[in-house]
Amino acid sequence: MSGNGDAAATAEKNSPKMRVIRVGTRKSQLARIQTDTVVAMLKALYPGLQFEIIAMSTTGDKILDTALSKIGEKSLFTKELEHALERNEVDLVVHSLKDLPTVLPPGFTIGAICKRENPCDAVVFHPKFVGKTLETLPERSVVGTSSLRRAAQLKRKFPHLEFKSIRGNLNTRLRKLDELQEFSAIILATAGLQRMGWQNRVGQILHPEECLYAVGQGALGVEVRAKDQDILDLVGVLHDPETLLRCIAERAFLRHLEGGCSVPVAVHTTMKDGQLYLTGGVWSLDGSDSMQETMQATIHVPAQHEDGPEDDPQLVGITARNIPRGPQLAAENLGISVARLLLNKGAKNILDVARQLNDAH
């Protein structure tokens, strides 16, 4: 290496950027795989940097005998990780975006949304029912899901089936399916199964016509301290423009409806020929009552590194300074418009009843 090269290497080594970047994650195997994926992307972009992964358990990981919708806590899988961020014990945290509430606690922001995997839900069948579909499962077969959203939509579609809560990480849920004779099938996110390398267990993918997916499903979000400009700059290059805009629309829809995991709310977004399409829906807990609307907005998908304004406030908890503001606002407005349309048609009543019933049981 030439003298100049040595000097550059020394300068890089001595620069503040050379500090070890500490990355927080949940302890589950899937969370670790997702975090490793993000760290690998960052290492490729910043070969001189070092990364340390710090794994911890969250409330949602510890309370395994209660349905998620009953725990009454918005940040089930994020709170402990956010405490570590707040105490400067970690510099960034990798989450499944669908676990992040649409309103983050003060001082935090989502600094990157990575390219989305398949956002649809998948059906994994008990070995004795391999080759079946939900439609062809025997009468009164029990299907496991921890999601009110999935259960409400599928009860409506497949009235011959029974739906029962199943909790635990992916490994635990698959073990319960295979070893207990309780469930004929379980519903999981396709993206999680793909990341775990378990594509061979997918017996059926539920397309949006059959089951709309959760807001942000299939995407990874990187949460950081809102004022940590160095880390915001570091992770901001991971933003995938199309995924970002779709997820801004989805999160704006959910926030305007004031939905969470205690009510069945679901979405489907696509981007085609400069148009962003958002379908949003709400359901009663038993799926008997539902409402769905689709709207579109003209959105130019920007190149990754166009400069946006420097002092952007967050949109639905997301900071994306390297993506122009116009498309982000158009995506947010689309989400709000679909939510308003549903509310004007009576969606609030469906959601209020669902909340009350969920709280009562």
Coordinates of N, CA and C in Angstrom, one line a residue, residues 92-325:
L92 N -28.4 1.1 17.3 CA -29.6 0.9 16.4 C -30.2 -0.5 16.7
V93 N -31.4 -0.6 16.3 CA -32.2 -1.9 16.6 C -32.9 -2.3 15.3
V94 N -32.8 -3.6 15.1 CA -33.5 -4.2 13.9 C -34.8 -4.8 14.3
H95 N -35.9 -4.5 13.7 CA -37.2 -5.0 14.0 C -37.9 -5.5 12.8
S96 N -38.8 -6.4 13.0 CA -39.9 -6.6 11.9 C -40.7 -5.4 11.9
L97 N -40.9 -4.7 10.8 CA -41.5 -3.4 10.8 C -43.0 -3.5 11.4
K98 N -43.6 -4.7 11.2 CA -45.0 -4.8 11.7 C -45.1 -4.8 13.2
D99 N -43.9 -5.0 13.9 CA -43.9 -4.9 15.4 C -43.8 -3.4 15.9
L100 N -43.5 -2.5 15.0 CA -43.3 -1.1 15.4 C -44.5 -0.3 15.4
P101 N -45.0 0.2 16.5 CA -46.2 1.1 16.5 C -46.1 2.2 15.5
T102 N -47.2 2.8 15.1 CA -47.2 3.9 14.1 C -46.8 5.2 14.8
V103 N -46.9 5.2 16.1 CA -46.4 6.4 16.9 C -45.3 5.9 17.8
L104 N -44.1 6.3 17.6 CA -43.0 5.8 18.4 C -42.8 6.7 19.6
P105 N -42.2 6.2 20.7 CA -41.9 7.0 21.8 C -41.0 8.2 21.4
P106 N -41.2 9.4 22.1 CA -40.3 10.5 21.8 C -38.8 10.1 21.8
G107 N -38.1 10.7 20.9 CA -36.6 10.4 20.8 C -36.2 9.3 19.9
F108 N -37.2 8.6 19.4 CA -36.8 7.5 18.5 C -37.4 7.7 17.1
T109 N -36.7 7.1 16.1 CA -37.3 7.1 14.7 C -36.8 5.9 14.0
I110 N -37.6 5.6 12.9 CA -37.2 4.5 12.0 C -36.3 5.1 11.0
G111 N -35.0 4.8 11.0 CA -34.0 5.4 10.1 C -33.8 4.7 8.8
A112 N -34.4 3.4 8.7 CA -34.3 2.7 7.4 C -35.4 1.6 7.4
I113 N -35.9 1.5 6.2 CA -36.8 0.4 5.9 C -36.2 -0.4 4.7
C114 N -35.8 -1.6 4.9 CA -35.1 -2.4 3.9 C -36.1 -3.0 2.9
K115 N -35.6 -3.4 1.8 CA -36.4 -4.0 0.7 C -37.3 -5.1 1.3
R116 N -38.6 -5.0 0.9 CA -39.6 -6.0 1.5 C -39.5 -7.3 0.8
E117 N -39.7 -8.4 1.7 CA -39.9 -9.7 1.2 C -41.4 -9.9 0.9
N118 N -41.8 -11.1 0.5 CA -43.2 -11.3 0.2 C -44.0 -11.0 1.5
P119 N -45.0 -10.1 1.4 CA -45.7 -9.7 2.6 C -46.9 -10.6 3.0
C120 N -47.2 -11.5 2.1 CA -48.4 -12.4 2.3 C -48.2 -13.4 3.4
D121 N -49.4 -13.9 3.9 CA -49.4 -14.9 4.9 C -49.2 -16.3 4.2
A122 N -48.7 -17.3 5.0 CA -48.6 -18.6 4.5 C -49.2 -19.6 5.4
V123 N -49.7 -20.7 4.9 CA -50.3 -21.8 5.7 C -49.3 -22.9 5.7
V124 N -49.0 -23.4 7.0 CA -48.1 -24.6 7.2 C -49.0 -25.6 7.8
F125 N -49.0 -26.8 7.1 CA -49.9 -27.9 7.5 C -49.3 -28.9 8.4
H126 N -50.1 -29.5 9.3 CA -49.6 -30.7 10.0 C -49.2 -31.8 9.0
P127 N -48.1 -32.5 9.3 CA -47.7 -33.5 8.3 C -48.8 -34.4 7.7
K128 N -49.8 -34.7 8.5 CA -50.8 -35.6 7.9 C -51.8 -34.9 6.9
F129 N -51.7 -33.6 6.9 CA -52.5 -32.8 6.0 C -51.7 -32.1 4.8
V130 N -50.5 -32.5 4.7 CA -49.7 -32.0 3.6 C -50.4 -32.3 2.3
G131 N -50.4 -31.3 1.4 CA -51.1 -31.4 0.1 C -52.5 -30.9 0.1
K132 N -53.0 -30.6 1.3 CA -54.3 -30.0 1.5 C -54.2 -28.4 1.3
T133 N -55.4 -27.8 1.2 CA -55.5 -26.3 1.3 C -56.4 -26.0 2.5
L134 N -56.6 -24.8 2.9 CA -57.6 -24.4 3.9 C -59.0 -24.9 3.5
E135 N -59.2 -24.7 2.2 CA -60.5 -25.1 1.7 C -60.8 -26.6 1.8
T136 N -59.8 -27.4 1.6 CA -60.0 -28.8 1.6 C -59.7 -29.5 3.0
L137 N -59.4 -28.8 4.0 CA -59.2 -29.4 5.3 C -60.6 -29.9 5.8
P138 N -60.5 -31.0 6.6 CA -61.8 -31.5 7.1 C -62.6 -30.5 8.0
E139 N -63.9 -30.7 8.0 CA -64.8 -29.9 8.8 C -64.2 -29.8 10.3
R140 N -64.3 -28.6 10.9 CA -63.9 -28.3 12.3 C -62.4 -28.5 12.5
S141 N -61.6 -28.5 11.5 CA -60.2 -28.6 11.7 C -59.8 -27.3 12.4
V142 N -58.8 -27.4 13.3 CA -58.3 -26.3 14.1 C -57.1 -25.6 13.5
V143 N -57.2 -24.3 13.2 CA -56.1 -23.6 12.6 C -55.5 -22.6 13.6
G144 N -54.2 -22.6 13.8 CA -53.6 -21.8 14.8 C -53.1 -20.5 14.2
T145 N -53.4 -19.4 14.9 CA -52.9 -18.1 14.6 C -53.0 -17.2 15.8
S146 N -51.9 -16.3 16.0 CA -52.0 -15.4 17.1 C -52.5 -14.0 16.7
S147 N -53.0 -14.0 15.5 CA -53.4 -12.7 14.9 C -54.9 -12.6 14.7
L148 N -55.5 -11.5 15.3 CA -57.0 -11.3 15.1 C -57.3 -11.0 13.6
R149 N -56.3 -10.3 13.0 CA -56.5 -9.9 11.5 C -56.6 -11.2 10.7
R150 N -55.8 -12.1 10.9 CA -55.8 -13.4 10.1 C -57.1 -14.1 10.4
A151 N -57.4 -14.3 11.7 CA -58.6 -15.1 12.1 C -59.9 -14.5 11.6
A152 N -60.0 -13.2 11.7 CA -61.3 -12.5 11.2 C -61.5 -12.8 9.8
Q153 N -60.4 -12.6 8.9 CA -60.6 -12.7 7.5 C -60.9 -14.2 7.1
L154 N -60.2 -15.1 7.8 CA -60.2 -16.5 7.4 C -61.5 -17.2 7.9
K155 N -62.0 -16.7 9.1 CA -63.3 -17.2 9.5 C -64.4 -16.9 8.5
R156 N -64.3 -15.7 8.0 CA -65.3 -15.3 7.0 C -65.2 -16.2 5.7
K157 N -64.0 -16.5 5.3 CA -63.7 -17.2 4.1 C -63.9 -18.7 4.2
F158 N -63.5 -19.2 5.4 CA -63.6 -20.7 5.6 C -64.4 -21.0 6.8
P159 N -65.7 -20.9 6.8 CA -66.5 -21.1 8.0 C -66.5 -22.5 8.5
H160 N -66.0 -23.4 7.8 CA -65.9 -24.8 8.3 C -64.7 -25.1 9.2
L161 N -63.9 -24.1 9.3 CA -62.7 -24.2 10.2 C -62.8 -23.5 11.5
E162 N -62.0 -24.0 12.5 CA -62.0 -23.3 13.8 C -60.6 -22.7 14.0
F163 N -60.6 -21.5 14.6 CA -59.3 -20.8 14.8 C -59.0 -20.6 16.3
K164 N -57.7 -20.9 16.6 CA -57.3 -20.9 18.0 C -56.0 -20.2 18.1
S165 N -55.8 -19.5 19.2 CA -54.5 -18.7 19.3 C -53.4 -19.7 19.5
I166 N -52.2 -19.3 18.9 CA -51.0 -20.1 19.1 C -49.9 -19.1 19.3
R167 N -49.1 -19.2 20.3 CA -48.0 -18.2 20.6 C -46.6 -18.9 20.6
G168 N -45.6 -18.0 20.7 CA -44.2 -18.5 20.6 C -43.5 -18.1 19.4
N169 N -42.2 -18.2 19.4 CA -41.5 -17.9 18.1 C -41.7 -18.9 17.1
L170 N -41.2 -18.7 15.9 CA -41.5 -19.6 14.8 C -41.2 -21.1 15.1
N171 N -40.0 -21.3 15.7 CA -39.6 -22.6 16.0 C -40.6 -23.3 17.0
T172 N -41.0 -22.6 18.0 CA -42.0 -23.1 19.0 C -43.3 -23.4 18.3
R173 N -43.8 -22.5 17.4 CA -45.1 -22.7 16.8 C -45.1 -23.9 15.9
L174 N -44.0 -24.1 15.1 CA -43.9 -25.3 14.2 C -43.8 -26.6 15.1
R175 N -43.1 -26.5 16.2 CA -43.0 -27.7 17.0 C -44.4 -28.0 17.6
K176 N -45.1 -27.0 18.0 CA -46.5 -27.3 18.5 C -47.4 -27.9 17.4
L177 N -47.2 -27.4 16.2 CA -48.0 -28.0 15.1 C -47.6 -29.4 14.9
D178 N -46.3 -29.7 14.8 CA -45.9 -31.1 14.4 C -46.1 -32.1 15.5
E179 N -45.9 -31.7 16.8 CA -45.8 -32.6 17.9 C -47.1 -32.8 18.6
L180 N -47.9 -31.7 18.7 CA -49.2 -31.9 19.4 C -50.2 -32.3 18.3
Q181 N -51.3 -32.9 18.6 CA -52.3 -33.3 17.6 C -53.4 -32.2 17.7
E182 N -53.1 -31.0 18.1 CA -54.1 -30.0 18.3 C -54.5 -29.2 17.1
F183 N -53.5 -28.9 16.2 CA -53.7 -28.0 15.1 C -53.5 -28.8 13.8
S184 N -54.4 -28.5 12.8 CA -54.3 -29.1 11.5 C -53.4 -28.3 10.6
A185 N -53.3 -27.0 11.0 CA -52.5 -26.0 10.2 C -52.2 -24.8 11.1
I186 N -51.2 -24.0 10.7 CA -51.0 -22.7 11.4 C -50.7 -21.7 10.3
I187 N -51.0 -20.4 10.6 CA -50.8 -19.3 9.6 C -49.6 -18.5 10.1
L188 N -48.6 -18.3 9.3 CA -47.4 -17.5 9.6 C -47.1 -16.6 8.4
A189 N -46.2 -15.6 8.7 CA -45.8 -14.7 7.6 C -44.8 -15.5 6.7
T190 N -45.1 -15.4 5.4 CA -44.2 -16.0 4.4 C -42.8 -15.6 4.5
A191 N -42.6 -14.2 4.8 CA -41.2 -13.7 4.8 C -40.4 -14.3 5.9
G192 N -41.0 -14.6 7.1 CA -40.3 -15.2 8.2 C -39.9 -16.6 7.9
L193 N -40.8 -17.4 7.2 CA -40.4 -18.7 6.8 C -39.3 -18.7 5.8
Q194 N -39.4 -17.8 4.9 CA -38.3 -17.7 3.8 C -37.0 -17.4 4.5
R195 N -37.0 -16.4 5.4 CA -35.7 -16.0 6.0 C -35.1 -17.1 6.9
M196 N -36.0 -18.0 7.4 CA -35.5 -19.1 8.2 C -35.0 -20.3 7.3
G197 N -35.3 -20.2 6.0 CA -34.9 -21.3 5.1 C -36.0 -22.4 5.1
W198 N -37.2 -22.1 5.5 CA -38.2 -23.1 5.7 C -39.3 -23.1 4.6
Q199 N -38.9 -22.6 3.4 CA -39.8 -22.5 2.3 C -40.6 -23.8 2.0
N200 N -39.9 -25.0 2.3 CA -40.5 -26.3 2.0 C -41.7 -26.6 2.9
R201 N -41.8 -25.8 4.0 CA -43.0 -26.0 4.9 C -44.2 -25.3 4.4
V202 N -44.1 -24.3 3.5 CA -45.2 -23.5 3.0 C -46.1 -24.4 2.2
G203 N -47.3 -24.7 2.7 CA -48.3 -25.5 1.9 C -49.2 -24.7 1.0
Q204 N -49.4 -23.4 1.4 CA -50.3 -22.5 0.7 C -49.9 -21.1 1.0
I205 N -49.9 -20.2 0.0 CA -49.7 -18.8 0.2 C -51.0 -18.1 0.0
L206 N -51.4 -17.3 1.0 CA -52.7 -16.6 1.0 C -52.5 -15.3 0.3
H207 N -53.0 -15.2 -0.9 CA -52.9 -14.0 -1.7 C -53.9 -12.9 -1.2
P208 N -53.6 -11.7 -1.5 CA -54.4 -10.6 -1.0 C -55.9 -10.8 -1.2
E209 N -56.4 -11.4 -2.2 CA -57.8 -11.7 -2.4 C -58.4 -12.6 -1.3
E210 N -57.5 -13.4 -0.7 CA -57.9 -14.3 0.3 C -57.7 -13.7 1.7
C211 N -56.6 -13.0 1.9 CA -56.2 -12.5 3.2 C -55.3 -11.3 3.0
L212 N -55.8 -10.1 3.4 CA -54.9 -8.9 3.3 C -53.9 -9.1 4.5
Y213 N -52.7 -8.5 4.3 CA -51.7 -8.7 5.3 C -51.6 -7.5 6.3
A214 N -50.7 -7.7 7.2 CA -50.5 -6.7 8.3 C -49.7 -5.5 7.8
V215 N -49.9 -4.4 8.3 CA -49.2 -3.2 8.0 C -47.7 -3.4 8.2
G216 N -46.9 -3.2 7.1 CA -45.4 -3.3 7.3 C -44.9 -4.8 7.2
Q217 N -45.8 -5.8 7.0 CA -45.4 -7.2 7.0 C -44.4 -7.4 5.9
G218 N -43.3 -8.2 6.2 CA -42.3 -8.6 5.3 C -41.2 -7.6 5.2
A219 N -41.3 -6.4 5.8 CA -40.2 -5.4 5.8 C -39.5 -5.4 7.1
L220 N -38.2 -5.0 7.1 CA -37.4 -4.8 8.3 C -37.2 -3.3 8.5
G221 N -37.4 -2.9 9.7 CA -37.2 -1.5 10.1 C -36.0 -1.4 11.0
V222 N -35.2 -0.3 10.8 CA -34.0 -0.1 11.7 C -34.4 1.2 12.5
E223 N -34.5 1.0 13.9 CA -34.9 2.0 14.8 C -33.6 2.6 15.4
V224 N -33.6 4.0 15.4 CA -32.4 4.7 16.0 C -32.8 5.8 16.8
R225 N -31.9 6.5 17.5 CA -32.2 7.7 18.3 C -32.4 8.8 17.2
A226 N -33.5 9.6 17.4 CA -33.9 10.6 16.4 C -32.8 11.7 16.2
K227 N -32.0 11.9 17.3 CA -31.1 13.0 17.2 C -29.6 12.5 16.8
D228 N -29.5 11.2 16.7 CA -28.2 10.6 16.4 C -27.9 10.7 14.9
Q229 N -27.4 11.9 14.4 CA -27.3 12.2 13.0 C -26.3 11.2 12.3
D230 N -25.2 10.9 13.0 CA -24.2 9.9 12.5 C -24.9 8.6 12.1
I231 N -25.6 8.1 13.0 CA -26.3 6.7 12.8 C -27.4 6.9 11.8
L232 N -28.1 8.0 11.8 CA -29.2 8.2 10.8 C -28.6 8.2 9.4
D233 N -27.4 8.9 9.2 CA -26.7 8.9 7.9 C -26.2 7.5 7.6
L234 N -25.7 6.8 8.6 CA -25.2 5.5 8.3 C -26.2 4.5 7.8
V235 N -27.4 4.5 8.5 CA -28.4 3.5 8.1 C -29.4 4.0 6.9
G236 N -29.4 5.3 6.7 CA -30.4 5.9 5.8 C -30.2 5.3 4.4
V237 N -29.0 4.9 4.0 CA -28.8 4.4 2.6 C -29.4 3.0 2.4
L238 N -29.9 2.4 3.5 CA -30.6 1.1 3.4 C -32.1 1.2 3.0
H239 N -32.6 2.5 3.0 CA -34.0 2.7 2.6 C -34.2 2.2 1.2
D240 N -35.2 1.3 1.0 CA -35.6 0.9 -0.3 C -36.8 1.8 -0.7
P241 N -36.7 2.7 -1.7 CA -37.7 3.7 -2.0 C -39.1 3.1 -2.1
E242 N -39.3 2.0 -2.9 CA -40.7 1.5 -3.1 C -41.2 1.0 -1.8
T243 N -40.4 0.2 -1.1 CA -40.9 -0.4 0.2 C -41.3 0.8 1.2
L244 N -40.4 1.8 1.2 CA -40.6 2.9 2.1 C -42.0 3.6 1.8
L245 N -42.2 3.9 0.6 CA -43.5 4.6 0.2 C -44.7 3.7 0.5
R246 N -44.6 2.4 0.2 CA -45.7 1.5 0.5 C -46.0 1.5 2.0
C247 N -44.9 1.4 2.8 CA -45.1 1.3 4.2 C -45.5 2.6 4.9
I248 N -45.1 3.7 4.3 CA -45.6 5.0 4.8 C -47.2 5.1 4.6
A249 N -47.6 4.7 3.4 CA -49.1 4.6 3.2 C -49.8 3.7 4.1
E250 N -49.2 2.5 4.3 CA -49.9 1.5 5.2 C -49.9 2.0 6.6
R251 N -48.8 2.6 7.1 CA -48.7 3.0 8.5 C -49.6 4.2 8.7
A252 N -49.7 5.1 7.7 CA -50.6 6.3 7.8 C -52.1 5.8 7.9
F253 N -52.4 4.8 7.1 CA -53.8 4.2 7.2 C -54.1 3.7 8.6
L254 N -53.2 2.9 9.1 CA -53.4 2.3 10.5 C -53.4 3.4 11.5
R255 N -52.5 4.4 11.4 CA -52.5 5.4 12.5 C -53.8 6.2 12.5
H256 N -54.3 6.5 11.3 CA -55.5 7.3 11.2 C -56.8 6.6 11.7
L257 N -56.7 5.2 11.5 CA -57.8 4.4 12.0 C -57.7 4.2 13.5
E258 N -56.5 4.5 14.1 CA -56.1 4.2 15.5 C -56.2 2.7 15.7
G259 N -55.8 1.9 14.7 CA -55.8 0.4 14.9 C -54.5 0.0 15.6
G260 N -54.5 -1.2 16.1 CA -53.3 -1.9 16.7 C -53.5 -3.3 16.6
C261 N -52.9 -4.1 17.4 CA -53.1 -5.6 17.3 C -54.3 -6.0 18.1
S262 N -55.1 -5.1 18.7 CA -56.3 -5.5 19.3 C -57.6 -5.4 18.4
V263 N -57.3 -5.0 17.2 CA -58.4 -4.9 16.2 C -58.0 -5.5 14.9
P264 N -58.9 -6.1 14.1 CA -58.5 -6.7 12.8 C -58.5 -5.6 11.7
V265 N -57.3 -5.1 11.4 CA -57.0 -4.1 10.3 C -56.0 -4.7 9.4
A266 N -56.2 -4.6 8.1 CA -55.2 -5.2 7.1 C -55.1 -4.4 5.9
V267 N -54.1 -4.6 5.1 CA -53.8 -3.8 3.9 C -53.2 -4.7 2.8
H268 N -53.2 -4.0 1.6 CA -52.4 -4.5 0.5 C -52.0 -3.3 -0.4
T269 N -50.7 -3.2 -0.7 CA -50.2 -2.1 -1.5 C -49.4 -2.6 -2.7
T270 N -49.5 -1.9 -3.8 CA -48.7 -2.2 -5.0 C -48.3 -0.9 -5.6
M271 N -47.2 -0.9 -6.3 CA -46.7 0.2 -7.1 C -46.6 -0.2 -8.5
K272 N -47.3 0.6 -9.4 CA -47.2 0.2 -10.8 C -47.4 1.4 -11.7
D273 N -46.4 1.6 -12.6 CA -46.5 2.7 -13.6 C -46.7 4.1 -12.9
G274 N -46.0 4.3 -11.8 CA -46.1 5.6 -11.1 C -47.3 5.8 -10.3
Q275 N -48.1 4.7 -10.1 CA -49.3 4.7 -9.2 C -49.0 3.9 -8.0
L276 N -49.4 4.4 -6.8 CA -49.4 3.6 -5.6 C -50.8 3.3 -5.3
Y277 N -51.1 2.0 -5.2 CA -52.4 1.5 -4.9 C -52.5 1.0 -3.4
L278 N -53.5 1.4 -2.7 CA -53.6 0.9 -1.3 C -55.0 0.4 -1.1
T279 N -55.1 -0.9 -0.7 CA -56.4 -1.4 -0.3 C -56.3 -1.6 1.3
G280 N -57.3 -1.0 2.0 CA -57.3 -1.2 3.4 C -58.6 -1.8 3.8
G281 N -58.6 -2.6 4.9 CA -59.9 -3.2 5.3 C -59.9 -3.3 6.9
V282 N -61.2 -3.3 7.4 CA -61.4 -3.6 8.8 C -62.4 -4.7 8.9
W283 N -62.4 -5.5 10.0 CA -63.3 -6.6 10.2 C -63.8 -6.7 11.6
S284 N -64.9 -7.2 11.8 CA -65.4 -7.6 13.2 C -64.5 -8.8 13.6
L285 N -64.5 -9.1 14.9 CA -63.7 -10.3 15.3 C -64.0 -11.6 14.7
D286 N -65.3 -11.8 14.4 CA -65.7 -13.1 13.8 C -65.8 -13.0 12.3
G287 N -65.4 -11.9 11.8 CA -65.3 -11.7 10.3 C -66.6 -11.5 9.6
S288 N -67.7 -11.5 10.4 CA -69.1 -11.4 9.8 C -69.3 -10.0 9.2
D289 N -68.7 -9.0 9.8 CA -68.9 -7.6 9.4 C -67.5 -7.1 8.8
S290 N -67.5 -6.5 7.6 CA -66.2 -6.1 7.1 C -66.4 -4.9 6.2
M291 N -65.3 -4.2 5.9 CA -65.4 -3.0 5.1 C -64.0 -2.9 4.4
Q292 N -64.0 -2.6 3.1 CA -62.7 -2.6 2.4 C -62.8 -1.5 1.3
E293 N -61.7 -0.8 1.1 CA -61.7 0.2 0.0 C -60.3 0.3 -0.6
T294 N -60.3 0.6 -1.9 CA -59.0 0.8 -2.6 C -58.9 2.2 -3.2
M295 N -57.8 2.8 -3.0 CA -57.6 4.1 -3.7 C -56.2 4.1 -4.3
Q296 N -55.9 5.1 -5.1 CA -54.5 5.2 -5.7 C -54.1 6.6 -5.7
A297 N -52.8 6.8 -5.8 CA -52.2 8.1 -5.9 C -51.0 8.0 -6.9
T298 N -50.8 9.1 -7.6 CA -49.7 9.2 -8.5 C -48.4 9.5 -7.7
I299 N -47.4 8.6 -7.8 CA -46.2 8.8 -7.1 C -45.0 8.4 -7.9
H300 N -44.1 9.4 -8.0 CA -42.8 9.1 -8.7 C -41.9 8.4 -7.7
V301 N -41.5 7.2 -8.1 CA -40.5 6.5 -7.2 C -39.2 7.1 -7.4
P302 N -38.6 7.7 -6.4 CA -37.4 8.4 -6.6 C -36.1 7.5 -6.6
A303 N -35.1 8.0 -7.2 CA -33.8 7.4 -7.1 C -33.4 7.4 -5.6
Q304 N -32.6 6.4 -5.2 CA -32.2 6.3 -3.8 C -31.5 7.5 -3.2
H305 N -30.6 8.2 -4.0 CA -29.7 9.1 -3.3 C -30.0 10.6 -3.7
E306 N -31.3 10.9 -4.2 CA -31.6 12.3 -4.4 C -31.7 12.9 -3.0
D307 N -31.3 14.2 -2.9 CA -31.3 14.9 -1.6 C -32.7 15.4 -1.3
G308 N -33.1 15.2 -0.1 CA -34.4 15.8 0.4 C -34.0 16.9 1.3
P309 N -35.0 17.6 1.8 CA -34.7 18.7 2.8 C -34.0 18.2 4.0
E310 N -33.2 19.0 4.6 CA -32.4 18.6 5.8 C -33.2 18.4 7.0
D311 N -34.2 19.2 7.2 CA -34.9 19.2 8.5 C -36.2 18.6 8.5
D312 N -36.3 17.5 7.8 CA -37.6 16.8 7.7 C -38.1 16.3 9.0
P313 N -39.3 16.6 9.5 CA -39.8 15.8 10.6 C -40.2 14.4 10.2
Q314 N -40.5 13.6 11.1 CA -40.8 12.2 10.8 C -42.2 12.1 10.2
L315 N -42.4 11.1 9.4 CA -43.7 10.7 8.9 C -44.0 9.3 9.4
V316 N -45.1 9.2 10.1 CA -45.5 7.9 10.8 C -44.3 7.2 11.4
G317 N -43.4 8.0 12.1 CA -42.3 7.4 12.8 C -41.1 7.2 11.9
I318 N -41.1 7.6 10.7 CA -40.0 7.2 9.8 C -39.2 8.5 9.4
T319 N -37.9 8.4 9.4 CA -37.1 9.5 8.8 C -36.4 9.0 7.6
A320 N -36.6 9.7 6.5 CA -35.9 9.3 5.2 C -35.5 10.6 4.5
R321 N -34.3 11.1 4.9 CA -33.9 12.4 4.4 C -33.3 12.3 3.0
N322 N -32.9 11.1 2.6 CA -32.3 10.9 1.3 C -33.4 10.6 0.2
I323 N -34.6 10.6 0.6 CA -35.7 10.4 -0.4 C -36.6 11.7 -0.4
P324 N -36.9 12.2 -1.6 CA -37.6 13.4 -1.7 C -38.9 13.4 -0.9
R325 N -39.3 14.6 -0.4 CA -40.4 14.7 0.5 C -41.7 14.5 -0.2

